Tab-separated table of C-alpha atoms in Angstrom:
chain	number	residue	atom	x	y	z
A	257	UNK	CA	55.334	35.275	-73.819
A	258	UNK	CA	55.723	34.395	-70.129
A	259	UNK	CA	55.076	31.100	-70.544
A	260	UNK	CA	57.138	30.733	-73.550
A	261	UNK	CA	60.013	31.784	-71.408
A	262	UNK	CA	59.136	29.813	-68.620
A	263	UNK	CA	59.422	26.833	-70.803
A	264	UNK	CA	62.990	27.851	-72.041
A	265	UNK	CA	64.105	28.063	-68.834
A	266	UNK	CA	62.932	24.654	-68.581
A	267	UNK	CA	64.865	23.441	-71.835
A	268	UNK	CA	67.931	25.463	-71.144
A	269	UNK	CA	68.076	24.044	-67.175
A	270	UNK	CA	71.409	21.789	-66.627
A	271	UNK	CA	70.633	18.295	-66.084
A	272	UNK	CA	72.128	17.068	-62.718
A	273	UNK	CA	75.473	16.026	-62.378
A	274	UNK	CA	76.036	12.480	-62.653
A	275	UNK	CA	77.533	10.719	-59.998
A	276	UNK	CA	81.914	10.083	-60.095
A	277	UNK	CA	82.897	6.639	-61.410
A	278	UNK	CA	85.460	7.075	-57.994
A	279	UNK	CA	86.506	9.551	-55.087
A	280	UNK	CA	89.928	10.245	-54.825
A	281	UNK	CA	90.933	10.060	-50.849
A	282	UNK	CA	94.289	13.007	-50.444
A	283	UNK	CA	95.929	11.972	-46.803
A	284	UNK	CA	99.515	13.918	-46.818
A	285	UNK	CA	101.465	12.817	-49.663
A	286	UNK	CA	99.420	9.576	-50.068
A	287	UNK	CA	96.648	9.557	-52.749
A	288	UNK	CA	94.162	6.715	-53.115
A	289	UNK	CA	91.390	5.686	-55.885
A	290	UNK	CA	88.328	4.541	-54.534
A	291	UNK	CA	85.642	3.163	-56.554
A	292	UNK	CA	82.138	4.793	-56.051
A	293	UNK	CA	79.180	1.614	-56.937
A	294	UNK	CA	75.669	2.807	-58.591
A	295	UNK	CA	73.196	0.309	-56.904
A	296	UNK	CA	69.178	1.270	-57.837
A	297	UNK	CA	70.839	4.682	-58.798
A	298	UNK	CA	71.920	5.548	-56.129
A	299	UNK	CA	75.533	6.079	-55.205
A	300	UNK	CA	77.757	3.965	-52.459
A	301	UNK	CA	81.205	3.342	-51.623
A	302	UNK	CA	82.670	0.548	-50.468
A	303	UNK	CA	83.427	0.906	-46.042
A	304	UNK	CA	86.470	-1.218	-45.796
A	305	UNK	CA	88.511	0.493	-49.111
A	306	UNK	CA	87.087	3.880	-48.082
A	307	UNK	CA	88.844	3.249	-44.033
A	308	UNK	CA	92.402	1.898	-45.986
A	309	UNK	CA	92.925	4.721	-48.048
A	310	UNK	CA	91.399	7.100	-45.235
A	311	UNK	CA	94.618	4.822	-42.803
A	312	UNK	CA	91.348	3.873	-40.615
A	313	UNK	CA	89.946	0.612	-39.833
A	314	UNK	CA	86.334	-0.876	-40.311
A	315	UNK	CA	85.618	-2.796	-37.564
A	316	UNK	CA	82.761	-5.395	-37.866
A	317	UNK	CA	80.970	-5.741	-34.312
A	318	UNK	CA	77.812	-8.447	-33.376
A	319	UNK	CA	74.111	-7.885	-34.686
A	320	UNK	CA	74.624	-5.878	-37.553
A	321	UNK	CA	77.251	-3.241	-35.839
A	322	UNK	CA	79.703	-1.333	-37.321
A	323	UNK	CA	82.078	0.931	-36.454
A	324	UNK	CA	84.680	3.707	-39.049
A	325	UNK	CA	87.595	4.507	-36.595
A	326	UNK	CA	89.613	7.209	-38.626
A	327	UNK	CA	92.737	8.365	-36.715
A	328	UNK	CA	90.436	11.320	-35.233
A	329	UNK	CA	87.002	10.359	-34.823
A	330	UNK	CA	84.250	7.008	-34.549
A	331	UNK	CA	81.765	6.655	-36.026
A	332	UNK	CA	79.031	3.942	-35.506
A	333	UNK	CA	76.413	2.482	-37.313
A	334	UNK	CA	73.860	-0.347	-38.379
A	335	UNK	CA	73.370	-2.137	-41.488
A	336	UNK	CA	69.776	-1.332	-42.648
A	337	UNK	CA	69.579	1.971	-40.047
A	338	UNK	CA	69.649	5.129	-42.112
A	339	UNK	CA	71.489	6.798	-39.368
A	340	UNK	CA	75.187	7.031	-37.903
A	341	UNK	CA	76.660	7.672	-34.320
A	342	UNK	CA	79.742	9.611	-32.812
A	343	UNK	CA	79.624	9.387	-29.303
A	344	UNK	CA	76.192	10.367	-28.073
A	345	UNK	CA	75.294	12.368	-31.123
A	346	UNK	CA	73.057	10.765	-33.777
A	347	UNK	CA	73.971	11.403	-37.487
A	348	UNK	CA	70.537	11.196	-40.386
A	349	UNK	CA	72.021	9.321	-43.294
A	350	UNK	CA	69.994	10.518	-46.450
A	351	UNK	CA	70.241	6.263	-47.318
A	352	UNK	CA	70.885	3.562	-44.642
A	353	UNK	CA	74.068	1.790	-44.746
A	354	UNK	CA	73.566	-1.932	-46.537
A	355	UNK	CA	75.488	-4.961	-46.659
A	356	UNK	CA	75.420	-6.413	-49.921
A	357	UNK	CA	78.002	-9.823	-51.139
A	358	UNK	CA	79.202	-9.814	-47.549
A	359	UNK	CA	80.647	-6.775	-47.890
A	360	UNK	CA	79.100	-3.203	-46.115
A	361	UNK	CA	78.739	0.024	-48.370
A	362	UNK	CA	78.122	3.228	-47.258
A	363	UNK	CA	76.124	5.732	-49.032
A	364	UNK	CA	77.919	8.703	-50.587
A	365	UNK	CA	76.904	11.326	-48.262
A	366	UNK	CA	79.280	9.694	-46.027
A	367	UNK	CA	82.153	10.651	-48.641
A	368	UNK	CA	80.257	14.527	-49.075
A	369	UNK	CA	79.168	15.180	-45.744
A	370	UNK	CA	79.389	12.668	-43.018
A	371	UNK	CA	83.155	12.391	-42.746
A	372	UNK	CA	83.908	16.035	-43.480
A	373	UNK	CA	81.761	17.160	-40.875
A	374	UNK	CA	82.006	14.674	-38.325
A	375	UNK	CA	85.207	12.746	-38.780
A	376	UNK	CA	87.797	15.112	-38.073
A	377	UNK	CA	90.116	17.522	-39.782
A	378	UNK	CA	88.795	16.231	-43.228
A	379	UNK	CA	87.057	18.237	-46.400
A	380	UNK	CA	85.297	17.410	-49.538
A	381	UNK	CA	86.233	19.215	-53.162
A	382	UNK	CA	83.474	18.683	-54.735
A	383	UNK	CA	84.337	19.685	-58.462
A	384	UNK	CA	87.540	17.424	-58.198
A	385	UNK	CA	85.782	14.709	-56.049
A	386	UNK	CA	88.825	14.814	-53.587
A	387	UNK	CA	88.290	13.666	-49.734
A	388	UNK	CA	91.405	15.505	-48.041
A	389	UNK	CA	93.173	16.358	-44.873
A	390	UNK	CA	93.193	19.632	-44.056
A	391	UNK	CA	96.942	21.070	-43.505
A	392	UNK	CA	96.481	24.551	-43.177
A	393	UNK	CA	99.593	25.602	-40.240
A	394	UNK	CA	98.812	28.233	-38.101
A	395	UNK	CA	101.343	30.705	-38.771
A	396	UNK	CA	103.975	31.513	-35.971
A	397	UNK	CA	103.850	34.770	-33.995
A	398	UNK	CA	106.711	36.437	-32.225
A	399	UNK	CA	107.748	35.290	-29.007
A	400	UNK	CA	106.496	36.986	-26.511
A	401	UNK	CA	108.859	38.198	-23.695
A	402	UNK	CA	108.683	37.130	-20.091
A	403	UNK	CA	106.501	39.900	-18.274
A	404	UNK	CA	109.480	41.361	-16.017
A	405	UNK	CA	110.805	44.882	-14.981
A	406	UNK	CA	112.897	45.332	-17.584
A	407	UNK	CA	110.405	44.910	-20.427
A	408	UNK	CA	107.849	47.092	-18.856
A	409	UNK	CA	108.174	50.497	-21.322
A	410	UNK	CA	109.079	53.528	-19.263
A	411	UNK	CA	105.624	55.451	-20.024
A	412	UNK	CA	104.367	52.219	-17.325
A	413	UNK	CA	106.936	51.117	-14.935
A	414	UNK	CA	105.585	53.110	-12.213
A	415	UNK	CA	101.902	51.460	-12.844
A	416	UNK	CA	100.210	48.922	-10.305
A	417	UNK	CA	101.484	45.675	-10.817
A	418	UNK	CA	99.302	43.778	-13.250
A	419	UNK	CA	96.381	42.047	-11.644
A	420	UNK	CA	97.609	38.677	-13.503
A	421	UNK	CA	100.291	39.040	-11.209
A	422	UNK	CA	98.471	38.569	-8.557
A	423	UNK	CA	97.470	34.798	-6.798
A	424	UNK	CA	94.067	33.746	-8.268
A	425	UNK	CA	91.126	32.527	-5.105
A	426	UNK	CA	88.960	30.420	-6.625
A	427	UNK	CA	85.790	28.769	-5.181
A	428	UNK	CA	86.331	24.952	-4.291
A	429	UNK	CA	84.969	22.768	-6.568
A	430	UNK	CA	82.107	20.953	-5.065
A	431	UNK	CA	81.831	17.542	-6.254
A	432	UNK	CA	78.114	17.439	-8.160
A	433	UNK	CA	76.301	13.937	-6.822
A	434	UNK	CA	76.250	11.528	-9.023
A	435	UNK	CA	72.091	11.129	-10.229
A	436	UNK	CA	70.349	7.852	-8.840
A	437	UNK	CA	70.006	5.364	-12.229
A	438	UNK	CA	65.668	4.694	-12.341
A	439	UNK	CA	64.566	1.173	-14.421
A	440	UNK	CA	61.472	0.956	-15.778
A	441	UNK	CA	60.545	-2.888	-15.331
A	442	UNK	CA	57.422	-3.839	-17.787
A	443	UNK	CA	55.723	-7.090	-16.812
A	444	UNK	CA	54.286	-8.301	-19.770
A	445	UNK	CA	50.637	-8.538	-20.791
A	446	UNK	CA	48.387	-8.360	-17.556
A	447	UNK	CA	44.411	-8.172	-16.819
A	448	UNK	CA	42.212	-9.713	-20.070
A	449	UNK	CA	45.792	-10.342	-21.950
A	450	UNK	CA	47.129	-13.382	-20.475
A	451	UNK	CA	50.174	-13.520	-22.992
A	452	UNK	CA	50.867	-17.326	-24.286
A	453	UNK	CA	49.848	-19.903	-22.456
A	454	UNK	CA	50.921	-24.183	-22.153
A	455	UNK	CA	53.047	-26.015	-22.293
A	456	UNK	CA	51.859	-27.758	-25.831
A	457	UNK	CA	50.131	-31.081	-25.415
A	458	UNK	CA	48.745	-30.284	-21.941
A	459	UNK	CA	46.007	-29.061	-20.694
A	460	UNK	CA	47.529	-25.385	-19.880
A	461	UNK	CA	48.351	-24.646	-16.599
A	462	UNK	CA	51.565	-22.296	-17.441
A	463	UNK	CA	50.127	-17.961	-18.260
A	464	UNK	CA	52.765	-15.629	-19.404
A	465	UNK	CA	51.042	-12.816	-17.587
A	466	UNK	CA	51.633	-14.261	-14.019
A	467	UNK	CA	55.806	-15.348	-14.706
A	468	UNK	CA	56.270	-12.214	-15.905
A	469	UNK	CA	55.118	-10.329	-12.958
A	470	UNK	CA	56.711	-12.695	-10.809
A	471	UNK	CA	60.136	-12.486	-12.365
A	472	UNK	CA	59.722	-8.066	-12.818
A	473	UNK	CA	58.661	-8.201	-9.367
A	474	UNK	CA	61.838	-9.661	-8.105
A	475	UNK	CA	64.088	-7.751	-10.830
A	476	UNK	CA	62.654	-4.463	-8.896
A	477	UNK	CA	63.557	-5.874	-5.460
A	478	UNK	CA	66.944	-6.753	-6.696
A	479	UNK	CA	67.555	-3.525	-8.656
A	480	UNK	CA	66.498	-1.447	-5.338
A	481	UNK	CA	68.599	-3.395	-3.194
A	482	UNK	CA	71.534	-2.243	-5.538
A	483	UNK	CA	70.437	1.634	-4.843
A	484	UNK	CA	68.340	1.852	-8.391
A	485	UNK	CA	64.865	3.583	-8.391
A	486	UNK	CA	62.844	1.132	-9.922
A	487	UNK	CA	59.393	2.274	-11.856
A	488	UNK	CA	56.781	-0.722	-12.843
A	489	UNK	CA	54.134	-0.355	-15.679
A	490	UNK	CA	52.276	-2.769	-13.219
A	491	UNK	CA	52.430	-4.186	-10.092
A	492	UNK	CA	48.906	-6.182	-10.574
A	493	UNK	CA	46.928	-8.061	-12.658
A	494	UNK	CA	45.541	-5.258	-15.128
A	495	UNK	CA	45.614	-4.001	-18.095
A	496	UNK	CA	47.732	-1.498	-19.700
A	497	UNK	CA	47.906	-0.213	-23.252
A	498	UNK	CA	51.181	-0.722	-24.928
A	499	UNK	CA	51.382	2.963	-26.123
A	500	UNK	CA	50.651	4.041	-22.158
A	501	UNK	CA	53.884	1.622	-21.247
A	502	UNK	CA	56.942	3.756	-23.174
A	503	UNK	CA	54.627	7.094	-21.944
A	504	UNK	CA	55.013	5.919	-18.128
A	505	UNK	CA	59.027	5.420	-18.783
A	506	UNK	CA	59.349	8.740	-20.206
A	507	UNK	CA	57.469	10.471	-17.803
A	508	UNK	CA	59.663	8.819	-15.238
A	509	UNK	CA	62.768	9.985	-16.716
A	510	UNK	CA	64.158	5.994	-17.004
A	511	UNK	CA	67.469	5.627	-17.884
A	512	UNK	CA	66.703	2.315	-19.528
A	513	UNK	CA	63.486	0.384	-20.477
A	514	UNK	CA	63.575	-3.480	-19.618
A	515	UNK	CA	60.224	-5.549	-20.495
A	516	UNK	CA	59.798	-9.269	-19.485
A	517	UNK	CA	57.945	-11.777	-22.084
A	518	UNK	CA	57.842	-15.442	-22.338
A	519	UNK	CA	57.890	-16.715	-25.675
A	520	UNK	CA	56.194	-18.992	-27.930
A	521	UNK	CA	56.618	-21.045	-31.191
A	522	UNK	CA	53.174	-19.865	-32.633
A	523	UNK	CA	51.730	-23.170	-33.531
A	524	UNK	CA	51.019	-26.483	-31.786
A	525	UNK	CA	52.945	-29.234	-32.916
A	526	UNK	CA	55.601	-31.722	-31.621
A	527	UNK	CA	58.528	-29.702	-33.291
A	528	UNK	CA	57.041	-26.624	-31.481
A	529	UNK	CA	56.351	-28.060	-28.049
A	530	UNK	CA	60.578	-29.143	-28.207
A	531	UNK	CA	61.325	-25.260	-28.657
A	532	UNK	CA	63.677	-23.802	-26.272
A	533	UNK	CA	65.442	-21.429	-24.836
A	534	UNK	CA	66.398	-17.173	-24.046
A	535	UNK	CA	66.792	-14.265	-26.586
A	536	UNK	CA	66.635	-10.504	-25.937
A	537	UNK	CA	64.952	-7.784	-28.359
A	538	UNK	CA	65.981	-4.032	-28.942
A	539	UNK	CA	63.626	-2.212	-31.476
A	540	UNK	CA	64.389	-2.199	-34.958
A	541	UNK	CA	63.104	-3.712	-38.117
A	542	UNK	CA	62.566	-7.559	-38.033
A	543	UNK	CA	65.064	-9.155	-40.230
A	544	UNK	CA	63.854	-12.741	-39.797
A	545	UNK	CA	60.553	-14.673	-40.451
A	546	UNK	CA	61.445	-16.084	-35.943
A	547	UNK	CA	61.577	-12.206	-35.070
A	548	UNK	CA	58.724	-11.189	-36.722
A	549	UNK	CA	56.819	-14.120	-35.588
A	550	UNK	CA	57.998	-13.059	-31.815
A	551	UNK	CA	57.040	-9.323	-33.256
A	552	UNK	CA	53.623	-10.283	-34.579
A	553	UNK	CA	52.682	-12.414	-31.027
A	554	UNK	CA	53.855	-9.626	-28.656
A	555	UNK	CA	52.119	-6.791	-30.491
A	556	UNK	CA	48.902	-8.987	-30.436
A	557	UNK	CA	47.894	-7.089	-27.106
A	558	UNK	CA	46.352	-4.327	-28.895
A	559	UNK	CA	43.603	-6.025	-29.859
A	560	UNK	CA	42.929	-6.150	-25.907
A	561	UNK	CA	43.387	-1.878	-25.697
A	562	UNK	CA	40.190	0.365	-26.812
A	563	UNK	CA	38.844	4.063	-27.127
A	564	UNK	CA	41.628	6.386	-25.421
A	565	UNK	CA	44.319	3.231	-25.083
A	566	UNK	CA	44.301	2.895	-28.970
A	567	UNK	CA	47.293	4.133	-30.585
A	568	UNK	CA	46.824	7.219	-32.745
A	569	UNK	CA	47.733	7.642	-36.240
A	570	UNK	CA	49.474	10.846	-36.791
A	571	UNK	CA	52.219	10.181	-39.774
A	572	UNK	CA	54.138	13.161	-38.122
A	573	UNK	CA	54.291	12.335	-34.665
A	574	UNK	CA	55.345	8.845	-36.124
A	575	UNK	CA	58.235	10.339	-37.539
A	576	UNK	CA	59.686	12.593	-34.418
A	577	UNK	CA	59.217	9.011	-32.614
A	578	UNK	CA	61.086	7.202	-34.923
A	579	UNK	CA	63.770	9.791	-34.984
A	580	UNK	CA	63.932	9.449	-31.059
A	581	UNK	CA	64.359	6.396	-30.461
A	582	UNK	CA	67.061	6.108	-33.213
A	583	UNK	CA	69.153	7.737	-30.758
A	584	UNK	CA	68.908	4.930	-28.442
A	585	UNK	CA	69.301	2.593	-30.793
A	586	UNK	CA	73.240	1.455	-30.324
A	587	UNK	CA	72.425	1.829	-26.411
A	588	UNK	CA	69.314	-0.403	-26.970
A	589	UNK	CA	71.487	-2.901	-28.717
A	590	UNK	CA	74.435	-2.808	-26.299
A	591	UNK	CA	71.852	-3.306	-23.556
A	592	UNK	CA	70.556	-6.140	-25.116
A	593	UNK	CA	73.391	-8.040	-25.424
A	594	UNK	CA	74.771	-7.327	-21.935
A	595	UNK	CA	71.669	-8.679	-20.583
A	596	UNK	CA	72.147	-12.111	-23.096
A	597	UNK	CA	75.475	-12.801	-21.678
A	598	UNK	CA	74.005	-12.557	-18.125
A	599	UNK	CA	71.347	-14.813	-18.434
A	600	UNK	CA	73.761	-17.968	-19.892
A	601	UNK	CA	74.997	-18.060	-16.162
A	602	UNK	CA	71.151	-19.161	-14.969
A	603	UNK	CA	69.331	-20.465	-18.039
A	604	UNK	CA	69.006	-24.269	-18.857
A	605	UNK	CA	67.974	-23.319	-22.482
A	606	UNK	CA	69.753	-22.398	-25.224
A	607	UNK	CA	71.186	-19.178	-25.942
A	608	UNK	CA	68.959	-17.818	-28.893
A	609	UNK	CA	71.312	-14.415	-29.126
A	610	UNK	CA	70.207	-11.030	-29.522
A	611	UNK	CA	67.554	-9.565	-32.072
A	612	UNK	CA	65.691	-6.955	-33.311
A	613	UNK	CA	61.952	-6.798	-34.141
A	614	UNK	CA	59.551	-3.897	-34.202
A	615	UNK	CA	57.735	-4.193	-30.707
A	616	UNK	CA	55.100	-1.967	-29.915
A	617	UNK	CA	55.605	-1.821	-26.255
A	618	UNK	CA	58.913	-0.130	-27.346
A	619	UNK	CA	58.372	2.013	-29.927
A	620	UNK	CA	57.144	4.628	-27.030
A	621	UNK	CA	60.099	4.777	-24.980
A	622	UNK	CA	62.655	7.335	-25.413
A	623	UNK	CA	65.871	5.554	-23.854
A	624	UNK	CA	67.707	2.416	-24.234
A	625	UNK	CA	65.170	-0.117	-24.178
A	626	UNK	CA	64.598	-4.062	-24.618
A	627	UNK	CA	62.622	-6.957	-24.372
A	628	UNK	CA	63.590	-9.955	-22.624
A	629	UNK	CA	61.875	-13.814	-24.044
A	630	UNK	CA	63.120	-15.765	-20.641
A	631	UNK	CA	61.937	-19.172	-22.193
A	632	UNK	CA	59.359	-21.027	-23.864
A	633	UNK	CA	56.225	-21.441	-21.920
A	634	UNK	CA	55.331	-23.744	-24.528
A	635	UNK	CA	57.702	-25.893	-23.484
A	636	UNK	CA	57.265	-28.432	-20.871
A	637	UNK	CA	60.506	-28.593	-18.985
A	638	UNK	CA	60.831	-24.331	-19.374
A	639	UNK	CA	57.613	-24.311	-17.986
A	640	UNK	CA	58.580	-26.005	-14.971
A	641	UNK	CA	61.822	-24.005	-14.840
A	642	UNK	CA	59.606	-20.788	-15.237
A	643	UNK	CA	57.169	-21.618	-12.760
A	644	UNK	CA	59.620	-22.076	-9.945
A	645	UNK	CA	60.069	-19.121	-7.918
A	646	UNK	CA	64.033	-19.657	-7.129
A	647	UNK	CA	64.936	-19.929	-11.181
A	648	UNK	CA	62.782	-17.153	-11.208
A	649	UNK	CA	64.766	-15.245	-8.660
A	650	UNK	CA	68.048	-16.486	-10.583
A	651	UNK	CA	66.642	-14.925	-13.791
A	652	UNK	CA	65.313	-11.630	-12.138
A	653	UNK	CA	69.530	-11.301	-10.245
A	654	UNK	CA	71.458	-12.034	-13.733
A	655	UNK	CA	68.707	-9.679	-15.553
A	656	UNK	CA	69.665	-6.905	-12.478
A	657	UNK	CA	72.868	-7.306	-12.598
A	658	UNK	CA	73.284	-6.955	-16.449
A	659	UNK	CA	71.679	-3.910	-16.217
A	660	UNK	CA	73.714	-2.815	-13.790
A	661	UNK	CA	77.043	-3.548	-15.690
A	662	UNK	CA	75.652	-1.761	-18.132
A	663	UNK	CA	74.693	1.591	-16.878
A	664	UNK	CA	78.429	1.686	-15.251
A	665	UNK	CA	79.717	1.407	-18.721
A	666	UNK	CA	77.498	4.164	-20.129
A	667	UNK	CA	78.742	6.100	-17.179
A	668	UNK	CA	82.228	5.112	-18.000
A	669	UNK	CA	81.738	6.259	-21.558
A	670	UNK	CA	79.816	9.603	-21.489
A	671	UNK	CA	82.000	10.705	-18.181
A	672	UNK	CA	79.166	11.022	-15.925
A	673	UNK	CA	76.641	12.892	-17.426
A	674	UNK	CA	73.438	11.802	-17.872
């Protein structure tokens, strides 16, 4: 009998509601249609129609950025990242937000829940499928009347006069010092990892793991002089485990996360010993078949790391990492791209632009962090450039002063707080 109920409450449970063919957007006394798209089943709206009917803009920024400013609130976020920003808070999206026929679409939880909770005076009706403005008035309340003797009720006028009368001492406000910025500065590979070495069609004379010291060595020096408190991974020729990298920025409390790499085409031919030039990495998923290449030679060093250096395979602590650095990830990409522009100043190479792979030395790091390809060390005349100390010093002052420029806009954006 149990089971035979059981199995009618089964039969007799409501199938889910399907999705709306459209949302209607309710601002004032305009009213807008907006189309809702099924794509693999799942529901999406359309960025720029939803921002003109919400009066908002979509504004398309560089390397996948994108930004909803409504008339109250902005909201930021990636194509591909299945999370949104306002401010300094990070937003989980239940779906990431994907670009598809040029043209960026949002999943519907930003109609249900993203915009009504974060975006500012704004509600969802869900049985009518209605995104409105809320325009609820407070309602007015008698003036009050100037506190004076003559409104003062008789049962009273002979009390003290009210303490709010009286002049208010307050403390002065002392002025909190401003926290000293620290840089963690990651020379790449080091010890039995000697990184990429050339150029192609020489005998090699050019290691990674020696230019990179060099150049984070003199990115310290420069950073220091500038009243930063710099942290290296190393300061010698050893070893250290990728993992142990981010743990050393975190336990330093870094406010960013810089690591210096020299690159490499992968292969040894003429077309690959003509490679050039300077790109920066934040951490995301590699889009292209050049980032993961770059990806899949950087994250070679853990074949180098054994025992207690290996990385550790707990599914759960990989998902409160991934959620962490998620946070940084507009700061990473901002960083990134400050750091680009600084280094067209010094470089003789091209300018490769910013990009996103999934690098192991930065999936530790909880702050804004990226990795910096100076050149191609496969490359004979980069090699040369590389290997001199003074373009070295050149890279290591545009590099420090990027980051820099940087951390005075953060300031300038968060108001001071760290």
């Amino acid at each position: 009998m149990i089971s035979l109920f059981v199995a009618l409450q089964i039969v007799a449970a409501p199938a889910p509601a399907a999705p709306p063919t459209s949302v209607v957007v309710r601002d004032g006394t305009s009213v807008t249609s907006v189309p809702v798209t099924i794509f693999r089943g799942e529901p999406s709206v359309r960025a720029d129609a939803l921002m003109r009917a919400m009066r908002g803009m979509l504004i398309t920024g560089t390397n996948l950025h994108y930004t909803l400013a409504l008339p109250r609130a902005r909201l930021d976020l990636i194509d591909g990242i299945p999370f949104a920003k306002r401010d300094s808070l990070t937003i989980p999206l239940t779906r990431a937000p994907q670009v598809r026929g040029g043209e960026l679409y949002l999943p519907f939880q930003f109609v249900t829940e993203v915009i009504p909770r974060y975006g500012g005076s704004y509600y969802y009706d869900v049985p009518h499928n209605v995104l409105g403005t809320f325009t609820t008035q407070v309602a007015e309340r008698p003036p009050v009347p100037p506190r004076s003797a003559t409104t003062i009720p008789n049962s009273t006028a002979n009390a003290q006069p009210s303490i709010a009368n009286k002049p208010v001492v307050r403390p002065p406000v002392v002025a909190k010092p401003a926290a000293r910025k620290v840089v963690v500065i990651d020379a790449g590979h080091g010890g039995p990892d000697q990184g990429m070495s050339g150029p192609i069609g020489t005998p090699a004379w050019f290691v990674e793991k020696d230019v990179t010291l060099s150049v984070a060595k003199m990115l310290a020096a420069s950073l220091r002089g500038r009243g930063i408190d710099v942290v290296m991974t190393r300061t010698t020729d050893t070893l250290i485990a990728l993992a142990d990298r981010g743990k050393m920025a975190n336990s330093s409390h870094g406010d960013v996360f810089i690591s210096i790499h020299v690159n490499a085409p992968g292969y040894n031919t003429a077309a690959a010993a003509r490679e050039r030039g300077f790109e920066t990495y934040f951490l995301a998923e590699a889009k292209t078949e050049d980032e993961r290449r770059v990806q899949d030679m950087e994250n070679e060093s853990v074949k180098f790391e054994t025992g207690a250096n290996a990385p550790k395979g707990d599914p759960l602590n990989f998902i409160i990492t991934d959620m962490a650095q998620n946070e940084h990830l507009r700061e990473s990409s901002d960083l990134a791209l400050t750091i680009q522009n600084g280094l067209i100043e010094v470089h003789p190479g091209p300018n490769r632009g910013v990009q996103q792979a999934n690098f192991a030395v930065l999936r530790g790091s909880y702050m804004p962090a990226v990795l910096v390809e100076i050149g191609f060390g496969s490359n004979q005349s980069e090699a040369t450039y590389l290997s001199d100390q003074d373009n070295q010093r050149a890279l290591a002052r545009n590099i420090g002063e990027s980051v820099i420029a940087y951390l005075a806009h953060y300031e300038s954006r968060i108001g001071g707080t760290r």
